[in-house]
PDB file of C-alpha atoms in Angstrom:
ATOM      1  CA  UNK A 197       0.000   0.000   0.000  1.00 94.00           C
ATOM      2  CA  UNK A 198       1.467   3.426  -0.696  1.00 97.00           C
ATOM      3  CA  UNK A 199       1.325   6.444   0.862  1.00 98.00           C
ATOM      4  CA  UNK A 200      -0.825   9.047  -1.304  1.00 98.00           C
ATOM      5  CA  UNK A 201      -2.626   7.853  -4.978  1.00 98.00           C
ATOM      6  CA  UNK A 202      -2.504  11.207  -7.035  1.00 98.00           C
ATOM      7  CA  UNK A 203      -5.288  11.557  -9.215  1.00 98.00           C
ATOM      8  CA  UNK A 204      -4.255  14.004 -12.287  1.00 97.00           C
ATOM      9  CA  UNK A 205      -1.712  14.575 -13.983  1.00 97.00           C
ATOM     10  CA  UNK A 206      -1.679  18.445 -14.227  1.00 97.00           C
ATOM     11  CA  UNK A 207       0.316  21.230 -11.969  1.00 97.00           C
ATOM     12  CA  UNK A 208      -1.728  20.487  -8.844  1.00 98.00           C
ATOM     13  CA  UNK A 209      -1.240  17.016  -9.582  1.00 98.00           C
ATOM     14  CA  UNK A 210       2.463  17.076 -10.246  1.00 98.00           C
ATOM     15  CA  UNK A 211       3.313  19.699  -7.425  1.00 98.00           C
ATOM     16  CA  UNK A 212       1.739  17.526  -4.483  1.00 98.00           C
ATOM     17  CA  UNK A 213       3.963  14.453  -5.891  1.00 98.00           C
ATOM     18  CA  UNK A 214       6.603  16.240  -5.586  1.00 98.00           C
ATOM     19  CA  UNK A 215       6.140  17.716  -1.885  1.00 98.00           C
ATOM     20  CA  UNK A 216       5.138  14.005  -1.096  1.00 98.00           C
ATOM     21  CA  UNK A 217       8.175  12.842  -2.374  1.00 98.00           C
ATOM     22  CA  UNK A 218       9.935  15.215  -0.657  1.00 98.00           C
ATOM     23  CA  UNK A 219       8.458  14.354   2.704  1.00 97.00           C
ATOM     24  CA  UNK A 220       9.320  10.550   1.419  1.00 97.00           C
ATOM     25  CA  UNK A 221       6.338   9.659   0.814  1.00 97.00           C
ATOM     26  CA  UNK A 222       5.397   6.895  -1.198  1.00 97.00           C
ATOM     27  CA  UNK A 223       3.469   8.580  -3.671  1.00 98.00           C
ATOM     28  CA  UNK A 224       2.040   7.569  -8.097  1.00 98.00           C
ATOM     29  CA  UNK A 225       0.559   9.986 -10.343  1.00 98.00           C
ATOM     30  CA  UNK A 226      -2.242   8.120 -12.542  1.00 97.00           C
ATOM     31  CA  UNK A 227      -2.771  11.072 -14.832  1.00 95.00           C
ATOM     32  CA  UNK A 228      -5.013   9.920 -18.312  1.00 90.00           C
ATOM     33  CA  UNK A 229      -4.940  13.438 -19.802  1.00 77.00           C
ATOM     34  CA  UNK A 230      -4.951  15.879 -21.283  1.00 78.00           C
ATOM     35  CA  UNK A 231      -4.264  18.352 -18.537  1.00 86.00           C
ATOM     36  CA  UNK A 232      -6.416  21.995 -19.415  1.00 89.00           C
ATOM     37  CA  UNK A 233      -3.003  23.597 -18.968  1.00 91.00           C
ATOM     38  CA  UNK A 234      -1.656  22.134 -22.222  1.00 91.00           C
ATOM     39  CA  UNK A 235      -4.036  23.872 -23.688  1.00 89.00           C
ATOM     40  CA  UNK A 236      -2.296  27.110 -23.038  1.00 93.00           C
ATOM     41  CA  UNK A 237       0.152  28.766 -25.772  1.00 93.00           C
ATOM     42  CA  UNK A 238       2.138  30.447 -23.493  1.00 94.00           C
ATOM     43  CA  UNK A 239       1.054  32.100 -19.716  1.00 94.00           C
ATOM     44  CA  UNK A 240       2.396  35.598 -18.533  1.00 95.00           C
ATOM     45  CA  UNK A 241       0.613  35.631 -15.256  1.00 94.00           C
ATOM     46  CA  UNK A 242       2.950  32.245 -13.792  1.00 94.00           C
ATOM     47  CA  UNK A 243       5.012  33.731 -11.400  1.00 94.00           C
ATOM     48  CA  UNK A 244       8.688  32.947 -12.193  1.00 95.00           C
ATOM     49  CA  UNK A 245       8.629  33.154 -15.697  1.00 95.00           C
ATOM     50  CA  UNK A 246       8.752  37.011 -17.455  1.00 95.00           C
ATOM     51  CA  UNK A 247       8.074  35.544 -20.260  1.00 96.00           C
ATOM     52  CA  UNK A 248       5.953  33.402 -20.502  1.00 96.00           C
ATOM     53  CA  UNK A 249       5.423  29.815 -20.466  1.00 96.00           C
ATOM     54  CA  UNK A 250       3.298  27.550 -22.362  1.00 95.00           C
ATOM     55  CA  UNK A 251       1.606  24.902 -20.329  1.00 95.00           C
ATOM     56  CA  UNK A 252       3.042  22.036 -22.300  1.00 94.00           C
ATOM     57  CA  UNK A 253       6.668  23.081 -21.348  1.00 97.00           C
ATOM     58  CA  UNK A 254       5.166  23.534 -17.617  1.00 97.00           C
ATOM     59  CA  UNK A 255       3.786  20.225 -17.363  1.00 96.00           C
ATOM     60  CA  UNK A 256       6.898  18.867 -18.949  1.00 96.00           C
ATOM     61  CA  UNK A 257       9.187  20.428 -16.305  1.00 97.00           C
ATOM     62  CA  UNK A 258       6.785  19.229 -13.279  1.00 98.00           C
ATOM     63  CA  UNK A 259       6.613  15.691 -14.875  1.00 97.00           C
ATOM     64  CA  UNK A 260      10.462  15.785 -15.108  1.00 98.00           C
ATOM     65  CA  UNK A 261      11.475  17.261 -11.232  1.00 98.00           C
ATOM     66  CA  UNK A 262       8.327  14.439 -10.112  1.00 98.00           C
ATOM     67  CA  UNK A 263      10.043  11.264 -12.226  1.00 97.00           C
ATOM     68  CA  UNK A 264      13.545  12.844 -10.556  1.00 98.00           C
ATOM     69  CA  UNK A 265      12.508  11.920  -7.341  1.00 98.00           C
ATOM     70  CA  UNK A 266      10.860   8.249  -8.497  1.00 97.00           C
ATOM     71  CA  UNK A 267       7.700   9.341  -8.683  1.00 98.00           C
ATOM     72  CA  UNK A 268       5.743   7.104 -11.334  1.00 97.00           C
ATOM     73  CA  UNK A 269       3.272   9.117 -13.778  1.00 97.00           C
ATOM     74  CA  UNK A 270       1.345   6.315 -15.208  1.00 96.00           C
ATOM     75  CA  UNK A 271      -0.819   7.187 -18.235  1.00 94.00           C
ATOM     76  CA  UNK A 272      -4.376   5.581 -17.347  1.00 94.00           C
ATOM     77  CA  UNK A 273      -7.657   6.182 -15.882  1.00 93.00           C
ATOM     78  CA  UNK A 274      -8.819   5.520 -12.293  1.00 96.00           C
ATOM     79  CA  UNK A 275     -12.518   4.486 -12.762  1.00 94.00           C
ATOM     80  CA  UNK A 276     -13.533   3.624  -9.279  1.00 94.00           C
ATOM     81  CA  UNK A 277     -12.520   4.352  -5.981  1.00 97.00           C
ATOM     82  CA  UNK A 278     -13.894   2.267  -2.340  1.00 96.00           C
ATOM     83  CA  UNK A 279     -12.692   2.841   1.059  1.00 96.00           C
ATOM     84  CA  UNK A 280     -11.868   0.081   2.850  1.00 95.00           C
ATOM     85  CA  UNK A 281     -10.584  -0.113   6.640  1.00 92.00           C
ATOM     86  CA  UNK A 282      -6.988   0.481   5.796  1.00 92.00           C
ATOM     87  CA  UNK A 283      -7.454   3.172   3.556  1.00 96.00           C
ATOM     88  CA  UNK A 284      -9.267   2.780  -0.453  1.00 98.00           C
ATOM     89  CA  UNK A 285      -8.259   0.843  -3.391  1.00 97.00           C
ATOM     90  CA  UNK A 286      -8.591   2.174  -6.903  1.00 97.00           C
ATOM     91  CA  UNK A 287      -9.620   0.320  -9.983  1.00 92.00           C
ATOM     92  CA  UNK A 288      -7.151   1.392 -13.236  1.00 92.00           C
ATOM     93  CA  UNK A 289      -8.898  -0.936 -15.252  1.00 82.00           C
ATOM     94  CA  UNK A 290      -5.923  -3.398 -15.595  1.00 85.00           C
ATOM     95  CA  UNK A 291      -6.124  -3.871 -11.749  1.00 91.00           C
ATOM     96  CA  UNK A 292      -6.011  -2.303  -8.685  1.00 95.00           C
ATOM     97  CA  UNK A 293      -3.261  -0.108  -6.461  1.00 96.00           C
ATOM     98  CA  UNK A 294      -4.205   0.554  -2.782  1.00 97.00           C
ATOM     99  CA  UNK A 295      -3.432   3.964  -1.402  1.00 98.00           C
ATOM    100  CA  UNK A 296      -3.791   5.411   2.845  1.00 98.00           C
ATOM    101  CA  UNK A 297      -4.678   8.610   0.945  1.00 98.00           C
ATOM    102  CA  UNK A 298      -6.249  10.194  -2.357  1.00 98.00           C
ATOM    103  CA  UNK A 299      -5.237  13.736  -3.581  1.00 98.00           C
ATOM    104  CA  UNK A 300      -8.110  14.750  -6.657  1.00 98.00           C
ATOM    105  CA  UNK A 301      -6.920  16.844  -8.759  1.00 98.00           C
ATOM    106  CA  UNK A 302      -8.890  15.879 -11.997  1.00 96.00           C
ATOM    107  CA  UNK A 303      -9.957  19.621 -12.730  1.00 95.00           C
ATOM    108  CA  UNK A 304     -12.497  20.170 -14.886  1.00 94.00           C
ATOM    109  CA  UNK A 305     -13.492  21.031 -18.982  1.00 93.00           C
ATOM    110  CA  UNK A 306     -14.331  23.498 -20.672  1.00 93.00           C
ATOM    111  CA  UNK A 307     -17.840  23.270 -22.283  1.00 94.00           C
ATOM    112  CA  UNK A 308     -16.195  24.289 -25.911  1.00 94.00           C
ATOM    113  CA  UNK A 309     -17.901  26.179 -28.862  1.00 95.00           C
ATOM    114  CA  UNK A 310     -19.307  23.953 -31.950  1.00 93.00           C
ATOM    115  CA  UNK A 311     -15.916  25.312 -34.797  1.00 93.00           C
ATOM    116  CA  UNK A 312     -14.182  23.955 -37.438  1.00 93.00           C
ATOM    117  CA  UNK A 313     -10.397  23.741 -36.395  1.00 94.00           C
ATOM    118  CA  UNK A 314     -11.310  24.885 -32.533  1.00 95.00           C
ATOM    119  CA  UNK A 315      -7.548  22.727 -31.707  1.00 93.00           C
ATOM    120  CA  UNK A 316      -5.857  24.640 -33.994  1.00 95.00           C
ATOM    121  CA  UNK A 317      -7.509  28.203 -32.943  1.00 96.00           C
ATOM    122  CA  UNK A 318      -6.731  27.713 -29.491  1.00 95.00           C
ATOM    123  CA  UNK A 319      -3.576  26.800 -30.234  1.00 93.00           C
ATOM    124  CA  UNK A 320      -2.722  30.127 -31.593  1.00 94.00           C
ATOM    125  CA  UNK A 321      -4.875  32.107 -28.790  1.00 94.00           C
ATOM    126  CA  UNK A 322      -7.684  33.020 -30.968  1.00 97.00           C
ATOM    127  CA  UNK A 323      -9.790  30.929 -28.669  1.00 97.00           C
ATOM    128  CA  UNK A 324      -9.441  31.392 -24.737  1.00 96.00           C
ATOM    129  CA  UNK A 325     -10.740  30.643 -21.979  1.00 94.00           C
ATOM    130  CA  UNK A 326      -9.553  32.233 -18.755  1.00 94.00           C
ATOM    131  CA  UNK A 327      -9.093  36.057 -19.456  1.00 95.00           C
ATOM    132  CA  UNK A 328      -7.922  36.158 -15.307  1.00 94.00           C
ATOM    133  CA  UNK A 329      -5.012  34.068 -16.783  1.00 93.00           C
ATOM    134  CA  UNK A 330      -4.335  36.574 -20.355  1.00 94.00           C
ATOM    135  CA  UNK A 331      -6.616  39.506 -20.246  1.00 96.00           C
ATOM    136  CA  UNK A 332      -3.790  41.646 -20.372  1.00 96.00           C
ATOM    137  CA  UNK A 333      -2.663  40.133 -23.745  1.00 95.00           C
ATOM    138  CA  UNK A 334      -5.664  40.634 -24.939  1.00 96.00           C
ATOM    139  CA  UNK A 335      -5.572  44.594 -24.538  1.00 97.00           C
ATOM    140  CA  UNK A 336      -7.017  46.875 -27.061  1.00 97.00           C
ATOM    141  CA  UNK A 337      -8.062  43.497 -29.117  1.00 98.00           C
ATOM    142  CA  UNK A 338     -11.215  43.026 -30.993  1.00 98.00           C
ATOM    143  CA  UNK A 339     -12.804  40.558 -28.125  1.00 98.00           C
ATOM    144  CA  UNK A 340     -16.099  38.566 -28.288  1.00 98.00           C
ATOM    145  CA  UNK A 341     -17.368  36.553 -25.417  1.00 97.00           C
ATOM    146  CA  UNK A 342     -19.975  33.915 -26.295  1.00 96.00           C
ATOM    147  CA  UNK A 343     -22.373  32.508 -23.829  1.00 95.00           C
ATOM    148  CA  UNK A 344     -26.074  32.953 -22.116  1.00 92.00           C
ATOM    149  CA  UNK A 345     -25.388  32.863 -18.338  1.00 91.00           C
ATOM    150  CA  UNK A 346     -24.287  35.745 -15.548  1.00 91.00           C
ATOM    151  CA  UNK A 347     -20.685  33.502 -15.835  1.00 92.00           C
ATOM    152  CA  UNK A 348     -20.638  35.512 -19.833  1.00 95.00           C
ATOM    153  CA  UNK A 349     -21.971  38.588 -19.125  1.00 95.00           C
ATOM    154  CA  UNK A 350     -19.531  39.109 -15.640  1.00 95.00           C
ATOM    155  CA  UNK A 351     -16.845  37.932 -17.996  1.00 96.00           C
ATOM    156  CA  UNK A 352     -17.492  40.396 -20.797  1.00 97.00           C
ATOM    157  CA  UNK A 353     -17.291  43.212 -18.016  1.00 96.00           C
ATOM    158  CA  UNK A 354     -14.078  42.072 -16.599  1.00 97.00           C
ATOM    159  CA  UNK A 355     -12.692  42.185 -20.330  1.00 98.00           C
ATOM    160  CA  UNK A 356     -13.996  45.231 -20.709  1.00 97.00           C
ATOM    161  CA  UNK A 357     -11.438  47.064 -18.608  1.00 97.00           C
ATOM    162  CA  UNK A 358      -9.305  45.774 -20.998  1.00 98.00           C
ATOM    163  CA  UNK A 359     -10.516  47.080 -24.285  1.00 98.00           C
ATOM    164  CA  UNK A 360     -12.921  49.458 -25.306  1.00 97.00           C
ATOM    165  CA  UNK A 361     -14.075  46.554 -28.260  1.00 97.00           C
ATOM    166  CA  UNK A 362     -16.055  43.915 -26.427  1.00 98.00           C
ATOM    167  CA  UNK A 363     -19.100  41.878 -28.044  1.00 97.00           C
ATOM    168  CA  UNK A 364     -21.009  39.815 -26.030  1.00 96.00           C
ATOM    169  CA  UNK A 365     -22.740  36.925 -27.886  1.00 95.00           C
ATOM    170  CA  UNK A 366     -25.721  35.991 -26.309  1.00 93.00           C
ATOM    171  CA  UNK A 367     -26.765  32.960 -27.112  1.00 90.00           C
ATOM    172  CA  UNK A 368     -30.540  33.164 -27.002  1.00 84.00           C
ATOM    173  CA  UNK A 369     -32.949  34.795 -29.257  1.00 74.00           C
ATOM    174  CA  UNK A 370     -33.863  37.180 -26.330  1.00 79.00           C
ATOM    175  CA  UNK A 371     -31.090  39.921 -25.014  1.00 80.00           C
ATOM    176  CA  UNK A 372     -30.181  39.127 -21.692  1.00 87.00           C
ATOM    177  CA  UNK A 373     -31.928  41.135 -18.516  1.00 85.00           C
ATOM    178  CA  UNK A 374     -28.448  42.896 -17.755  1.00 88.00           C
ATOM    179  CA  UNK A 375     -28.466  45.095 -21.905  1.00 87.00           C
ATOM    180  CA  UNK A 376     -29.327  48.020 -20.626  1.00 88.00           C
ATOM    181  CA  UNK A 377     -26.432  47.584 -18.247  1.00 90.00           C
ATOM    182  CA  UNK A 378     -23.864  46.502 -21.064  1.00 93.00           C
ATOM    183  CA  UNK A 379     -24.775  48.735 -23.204  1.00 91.00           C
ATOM    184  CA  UNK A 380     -24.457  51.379 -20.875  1.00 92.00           C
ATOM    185  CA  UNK A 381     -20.405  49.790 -20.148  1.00 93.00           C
ATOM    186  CA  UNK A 382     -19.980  49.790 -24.180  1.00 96.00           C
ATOM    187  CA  UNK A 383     -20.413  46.107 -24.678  1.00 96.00           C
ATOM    188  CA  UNK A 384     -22.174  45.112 -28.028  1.00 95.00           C
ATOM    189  CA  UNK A 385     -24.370  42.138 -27.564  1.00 94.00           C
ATOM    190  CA  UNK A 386     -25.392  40.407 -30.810  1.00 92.00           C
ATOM    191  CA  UNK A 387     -28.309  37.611 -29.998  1.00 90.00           C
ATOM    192  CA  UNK A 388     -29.137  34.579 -30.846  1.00 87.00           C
ATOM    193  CA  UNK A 389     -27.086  31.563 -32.178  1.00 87.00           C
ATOM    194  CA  UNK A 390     -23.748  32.124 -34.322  1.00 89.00           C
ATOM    195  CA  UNK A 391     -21.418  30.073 -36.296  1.00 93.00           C
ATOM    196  CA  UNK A 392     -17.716  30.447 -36.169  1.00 96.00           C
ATOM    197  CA  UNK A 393     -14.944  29.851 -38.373  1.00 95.00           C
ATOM    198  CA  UNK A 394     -11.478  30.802 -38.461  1.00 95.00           C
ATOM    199  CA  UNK A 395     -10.128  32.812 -41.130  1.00 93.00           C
ATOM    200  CA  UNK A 396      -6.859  35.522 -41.662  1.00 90.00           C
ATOM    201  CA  UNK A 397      -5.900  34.665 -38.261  1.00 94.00           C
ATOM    202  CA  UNK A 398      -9.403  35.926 -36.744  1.00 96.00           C
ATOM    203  CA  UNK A 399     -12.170  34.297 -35.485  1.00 97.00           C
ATOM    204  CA  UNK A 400     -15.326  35.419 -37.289  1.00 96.00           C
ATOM    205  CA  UNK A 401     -18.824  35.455 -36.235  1.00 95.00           C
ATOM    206  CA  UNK A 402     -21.744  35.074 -38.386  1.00 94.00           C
ATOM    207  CA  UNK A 403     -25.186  35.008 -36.948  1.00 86.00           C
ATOM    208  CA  UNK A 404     -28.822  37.149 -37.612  1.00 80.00           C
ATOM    209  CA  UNK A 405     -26.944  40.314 -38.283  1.00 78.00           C
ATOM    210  CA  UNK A 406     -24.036  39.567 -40.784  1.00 88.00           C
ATOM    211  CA  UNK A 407     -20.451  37.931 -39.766  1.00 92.00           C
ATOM    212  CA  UNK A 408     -18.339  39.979 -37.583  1.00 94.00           C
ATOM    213  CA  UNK A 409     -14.441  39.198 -37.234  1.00 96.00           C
ATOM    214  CA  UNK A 410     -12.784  39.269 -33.627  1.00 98.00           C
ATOM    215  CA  UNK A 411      -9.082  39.009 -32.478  1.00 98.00           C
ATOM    216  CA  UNK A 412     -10.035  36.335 -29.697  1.00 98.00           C
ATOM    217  CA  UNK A 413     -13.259  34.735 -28.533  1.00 98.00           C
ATOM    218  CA  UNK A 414     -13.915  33.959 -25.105  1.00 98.00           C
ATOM    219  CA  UNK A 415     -16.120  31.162 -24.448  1.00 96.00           C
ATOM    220  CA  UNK A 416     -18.238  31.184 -21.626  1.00 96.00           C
ATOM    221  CA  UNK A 417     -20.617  28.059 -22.000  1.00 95.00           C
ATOM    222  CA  UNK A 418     -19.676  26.317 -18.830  1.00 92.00           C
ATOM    223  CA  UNK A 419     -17.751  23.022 -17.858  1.00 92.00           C
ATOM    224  CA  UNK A 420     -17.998  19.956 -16.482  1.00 94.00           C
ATOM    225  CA  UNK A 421     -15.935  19.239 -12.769  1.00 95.00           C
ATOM    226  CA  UNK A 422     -14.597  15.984 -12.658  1.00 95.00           C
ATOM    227  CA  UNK A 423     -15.574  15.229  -8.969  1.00 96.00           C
ATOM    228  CA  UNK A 424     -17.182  11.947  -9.556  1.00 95.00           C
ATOM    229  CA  UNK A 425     -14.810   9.916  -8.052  1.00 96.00           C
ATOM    230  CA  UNK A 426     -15.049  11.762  -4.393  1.00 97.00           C
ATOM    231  CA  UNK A 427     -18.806  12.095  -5.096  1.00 96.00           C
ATOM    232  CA  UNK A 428     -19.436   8.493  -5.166  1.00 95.00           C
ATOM    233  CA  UNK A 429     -17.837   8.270  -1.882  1.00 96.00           C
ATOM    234  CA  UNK A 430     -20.422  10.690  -0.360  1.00 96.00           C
ATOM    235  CA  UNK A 431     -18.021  13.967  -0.831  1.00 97.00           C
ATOM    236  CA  UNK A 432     -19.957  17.169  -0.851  1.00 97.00           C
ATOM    237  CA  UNK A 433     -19.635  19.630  -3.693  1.00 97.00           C
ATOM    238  CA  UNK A 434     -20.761  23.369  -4.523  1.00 92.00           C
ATOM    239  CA  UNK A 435     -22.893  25.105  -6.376  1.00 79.00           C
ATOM    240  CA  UNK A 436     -20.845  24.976  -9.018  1.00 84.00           C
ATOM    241  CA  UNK A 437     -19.986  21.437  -8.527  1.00 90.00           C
ATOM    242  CA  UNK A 438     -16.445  21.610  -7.445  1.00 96.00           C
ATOM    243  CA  UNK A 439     -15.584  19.412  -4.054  1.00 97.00           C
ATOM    244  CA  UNK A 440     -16.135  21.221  -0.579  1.00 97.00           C
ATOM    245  CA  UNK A 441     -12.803  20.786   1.114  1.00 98.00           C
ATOM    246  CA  UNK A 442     -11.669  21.879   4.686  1.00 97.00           C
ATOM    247  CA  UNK A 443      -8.234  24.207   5.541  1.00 98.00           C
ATOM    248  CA  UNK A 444      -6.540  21.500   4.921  1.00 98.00           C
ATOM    249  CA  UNK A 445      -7.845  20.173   1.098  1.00 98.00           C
ATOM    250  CA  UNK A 446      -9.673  17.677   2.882  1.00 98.00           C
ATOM    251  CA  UNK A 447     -12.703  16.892   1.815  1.00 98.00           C
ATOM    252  CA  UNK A 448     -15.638  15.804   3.100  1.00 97.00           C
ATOM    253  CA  UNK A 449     -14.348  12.323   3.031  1.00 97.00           C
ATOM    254  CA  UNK A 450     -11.788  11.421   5.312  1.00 97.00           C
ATOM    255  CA  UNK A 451      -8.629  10.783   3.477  1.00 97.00           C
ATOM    256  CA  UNK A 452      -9.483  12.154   0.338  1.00 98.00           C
ATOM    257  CA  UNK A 453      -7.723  15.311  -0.561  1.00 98.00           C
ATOM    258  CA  UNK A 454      -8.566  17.823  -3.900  1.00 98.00           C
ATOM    259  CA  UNK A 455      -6.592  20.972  -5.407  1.00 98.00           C
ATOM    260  CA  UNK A 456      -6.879  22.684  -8.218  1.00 97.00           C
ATOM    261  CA  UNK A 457     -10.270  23.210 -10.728  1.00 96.00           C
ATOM    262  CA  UNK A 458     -11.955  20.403  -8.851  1.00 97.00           C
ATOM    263  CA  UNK A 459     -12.185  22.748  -6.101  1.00 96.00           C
ATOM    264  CA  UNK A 460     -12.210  26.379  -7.189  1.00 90.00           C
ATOM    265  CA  UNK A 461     -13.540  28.165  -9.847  1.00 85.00           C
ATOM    266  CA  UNK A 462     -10.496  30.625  -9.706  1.00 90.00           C
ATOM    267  CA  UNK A 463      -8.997  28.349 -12.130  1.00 92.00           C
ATOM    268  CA  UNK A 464      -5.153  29.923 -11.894  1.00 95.00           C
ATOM    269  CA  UNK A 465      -2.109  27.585 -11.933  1.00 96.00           C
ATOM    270  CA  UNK A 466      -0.741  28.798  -9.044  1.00 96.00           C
ATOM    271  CA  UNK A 467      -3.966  28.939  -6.983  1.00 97.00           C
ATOM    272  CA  UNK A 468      -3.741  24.817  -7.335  1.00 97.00           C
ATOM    273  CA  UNK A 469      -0.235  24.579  -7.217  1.00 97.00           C
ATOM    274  CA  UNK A 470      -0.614  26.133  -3.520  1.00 98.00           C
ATOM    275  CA  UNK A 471      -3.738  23.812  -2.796  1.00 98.00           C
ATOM    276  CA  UNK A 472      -1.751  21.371  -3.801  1.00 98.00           C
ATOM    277  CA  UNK A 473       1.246  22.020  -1.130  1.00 98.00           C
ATOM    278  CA  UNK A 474      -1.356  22.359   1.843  1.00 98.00           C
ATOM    279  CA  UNK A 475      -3.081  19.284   0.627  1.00 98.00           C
ATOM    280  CA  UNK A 476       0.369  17.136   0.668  1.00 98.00           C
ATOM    281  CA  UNK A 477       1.914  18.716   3.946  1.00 98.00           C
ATOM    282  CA  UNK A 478      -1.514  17.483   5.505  1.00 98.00           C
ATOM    283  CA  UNK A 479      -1.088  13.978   4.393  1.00 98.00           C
ATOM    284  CA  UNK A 480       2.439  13.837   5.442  1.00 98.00           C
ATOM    285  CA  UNK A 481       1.073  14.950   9.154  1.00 97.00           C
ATOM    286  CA  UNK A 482      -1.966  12.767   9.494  1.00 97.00           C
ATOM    287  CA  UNK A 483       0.230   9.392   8.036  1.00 97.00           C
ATOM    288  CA  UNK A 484       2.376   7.777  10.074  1.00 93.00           C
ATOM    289  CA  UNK A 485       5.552   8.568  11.229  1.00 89.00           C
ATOM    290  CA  UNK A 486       8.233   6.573   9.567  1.00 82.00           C
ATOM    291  CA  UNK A 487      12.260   7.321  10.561  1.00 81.00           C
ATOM    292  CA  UNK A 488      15.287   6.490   8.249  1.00 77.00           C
TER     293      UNK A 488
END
């Protein structure tokens, strides 16, 4: 039986496997991908790097300083977890590995537009998701923001104070209550359903009124938190769905820990990178002591 099973493969993932290994704790990373940071051409708002990192070099560096310490990353799904008296066991489909702890951090996805070439778009930024994470490159840009919940219309605001050309795409025939409102902030809201396509390194928007062509689109349709494993154990969860967890990362499961997306909807690498420290530093404490 080891120490801590690591669920995820991403930074939260990767940075409590390697404070656990640090703390010598037995500790495997099953991690069946992809990670929502390797969807990111290349973050400015990462502390340590001026500039910039892409998330695929990130999670290539984490993977590497883990696997320096022993650390297995083993690329498969976990698709059941019990608790038993000594601690769980988890089911990777080829058999079973026993853990005294869990650490979730299985984030979430992004509920993505319907687009031609969406891979290749966000690739080359014209799609994004998090404007907390690149707002600031996006400054003085044509941006749209696409969506039919308060989740779009708070996020066209917040991009708002970034450029003075923000659309809001509302995706029902009806405006939303807030128009008055956005009109009033100088946010364009164009209703009803669109279709996208790339084209001249844009993305362009055609819908009721014509086609419209934006430097970046923001999706805000909502995503899907991958909690089910803790929830099947009888772990609460949020509003939003992400898992309820103490001071500690505990959750409401003894034994089973979360960081990252799974349990905020700040979703900022270095908000689960610091979950993910507290969340291993309480394992360490609460497992037994073992001396050299």
């Amino acid at each position: 039986m080891i120490d801590c099973l690591v669920i995820g493969g991403g930074p939260a993932g990767l940075t409590a496997a390697i404070y656990l290994a640090r703390y010598r704790r037995s500790t495997v990373v099953y991690d069946a991908g992809p990670s929502r940071a390797a969807l990111i051409p290349k973050s400015h708002n990462y502390p340590g790097f001026p500039t910039g990192i892409s998330g695929a070099e990130l999670l290539g560096r984490l993977a590497q300083q883990a696997e320096s310490y022993q650390v297995p990353i083993v690329r498969a799904w976990i698709s059941r977890v019990e608790k038993t008296r000594e601690g769980f066991v988890a089911d990777h489909g080829e058999g079973e590995i026993r853990a005294s702890t869990i650490l979730l951090a299985t984030g979430i996805v992004d509920v993505a537009p319907r687009m031609a070439g969406l891979d290749e778009a966000v690739s080359k930024g014209l799609v994004r998701y998090c404007p907390v994470c690149d707002a600031f490159e996006a400054s003085d840009q044509r941006i749209a923001v696409m969506g039919a919940s308060e989740a779009a219309i708070g996020k066209a605001k917040f991009l708002r104070c970034y450029s003075r050309h923000v659309t809001l795409l509302w995706q029902h025939v009806s405006g939303p209550r807030a128009w008055k409102e956005l009109k009033e902030a100088g946010i364009c809201v164009l209703t009803g359903q669109s279709q996208l396509r790339m084209a001249d390194q844009k993305i362009c928007v055609t819908n009721g009124e014509g086609e419209t062509c934006f430097d970046v689109l923001y999706p805000a349709l909502g995503s899907n938190v991958r909690s089910g494993l803790a929830v099947t154990l009888g772990a609460a969860t949020g509003a939003a769905g992400c898992l309820k967890v103490d001071e500690h990362q505990c959750t409401s499961v003894s034994g089973i820990f979360a960081a990252g997306d799974v349990v905020s909807d700040l979703h900022q690498i270095a908000v689960g990178t610091a979950h993910a420290a507290i969340a291993a530093t309480r394992i360490h404490k609460i497992l037994p002591e073992r001396p050299r």
